[in-house]
Coordinates of C-alpha atoms in Angstrom, one line a residue:
M1 CA -0.1 0.0 -0.2
K2 CA 1.6 3.4 -0.8
I3 CA 0.0 7.3 0.3
T4 CA 0.1 8.8 -3.2
E5 CA -2.0 11.6 -2.6
V6 CA -2.3 14.2 0.7
K7 CA -5.0 16.4 0.9
I8 CA -4.5 19.2 4.0
R9 CA -7.7 21.9 4.6
L10 CA -6.3 25.1 7.0
V11 CA -9.0 25.2 10.2
S12 CA -9.5 29.0 10.9
K13 CA -6.7 30.5 12.8
G14 CA -9.3 31.0 15.5
N15 CA -9.6 27.3 16.6
D16 CA -7.0 26.1 19.4
R17 CA -6.7 22.5 19.5
L18 CA -8.2 21.4 15.4
K19 CA -5.2 22.8 12.8
A20 CA -7.1 20.6 9.6
A21 CA -8.4 18.6 8.6
A22 CA -6.7 16.2 5.8
S23 CA -7.6 13.0 3.1
V24 CA -5.9 11.1 2.4
V25 CA -5.5 8.5 -1.1
F26 CA -3.6 5.0 -1.1
D27 CA -3.1 3.6 -4.5
D28 CA -4.4 6.0 -6.9
C29 CA -8.0 3.5 -5.6
F30 CA -8.9 4.2 -2.3
V31 CA -9.8 7.9 0.3
I32 CA -10.4 8.9 3.0
H33 CA -11.5 12.1 4.6
D34 CA -11.3 14.1 7.4
I35 CA -8.5 13.1 9.7
K36 CA -8.1 15.5 12.1
I37 CA -4.7 17.3 12.5
I38 CA -5.0 18.8 16.6
D39 CA -2.3 20.2 18.8
G40 CA -2.0 18.4 21.6
K41 CA 0.3 18.8 25.0
P42 CA 3.3 16.3 23.1
G43 CA 2.2 18.0 20.0
L44 CA 0.6 17.6 17.0
F45 CA -1.4 14.6 16.3
I46 CA -3.5 12.9 13.9
A47 CA -7.3 11.5 14.3
M48 CA -9.1 9.4 11.9
P49 CA -12.1 10.1 11.4
S50 CA -15.0 8.9 14.0
R51 CA -18.2 8.5 15.4
K52 CA -20.3 9.4 18.5
T53 CA -22.2 6.1 19.2
P54 CA -25.0 6.7 21.5
D55 CA -23.3 5.9 24.5
G56 CA -21.5 9.2 24.6
E57 CA -18.4 7.6 22.6
Y58 CA -16.6 8.5 19.9
K59 CA -15.5 5.3 18.0
D60 CA -13.3 5.5 15.7
I61 CA -14.6 4.9 11.5
A62 CA -11.7 4.1 9.1
H63 CA -8.2 3.3 10.9
P64 CA -5.1 1.6 10.5
L65 CA -4.7 -2.4 12.1
N66 CA -1.2 -2.3 12.7
T67 CA 1.1 0.9 14.0
E68 CA 3.5 0.8 11.3
T69 CA 0.4 1.9 9.3
R70 CA -0.2 4.6 11.5
D71 CA 2.5 5.8 11.7
V72 CA 3.1 6.3 7.9
I73 CA -0.1 7.6 8.1
N74 CA 0.7 10.1 10.9
R75 CA 4.2 11.0 9.7
A76 CA 2.7 11.7 5.4
V77 CA -0.5 14.2 7.4
L78 CA 1.6 15.5 9.6
A79 CA 4.5 16.5 6.7
A80 CA 1.6 17.5 4.4
Y81 CA 0.2 20.0 7.9
E82 CA 3.3 21.9 7.5
K83 CA 3.9 22.3 4.0
A84 CA 0.8 23.5 4.0
V85 CA 1.5 25.8 7.6
T86 CA 4.5 26.7 5.6
E87 CA 3.0 27.6 2.6
R88 CA 0.2 29.9 3.8
A89 CA 2.2 31.4 6.2
S90 CA 5.0 32.7 2.7
K91 CA 1.9 34.4 1.6
E92 CA 0.4 35.8 4.2
E93 CA 3.8 37.9 3.7

């Protein structure tokens, strides 16, 4: 499996924790939308798309089944996010 595209949608500057949402395309044939990029106490991390259950818990709709895959997705999304932030900053100058 190969990540073939990552699209980032930056969130307005007013939101403290949620920084962006990402869409990740795998092998040019499968996409996962709404991966959240969140600024937490340990730094930036991704949260897979989820929905709220009737008892108030959140359950992932789609997620990697192993640590290696999660790490690959995490690195790709955070790299694309940093690039998008840098590009936005250069446009604002």
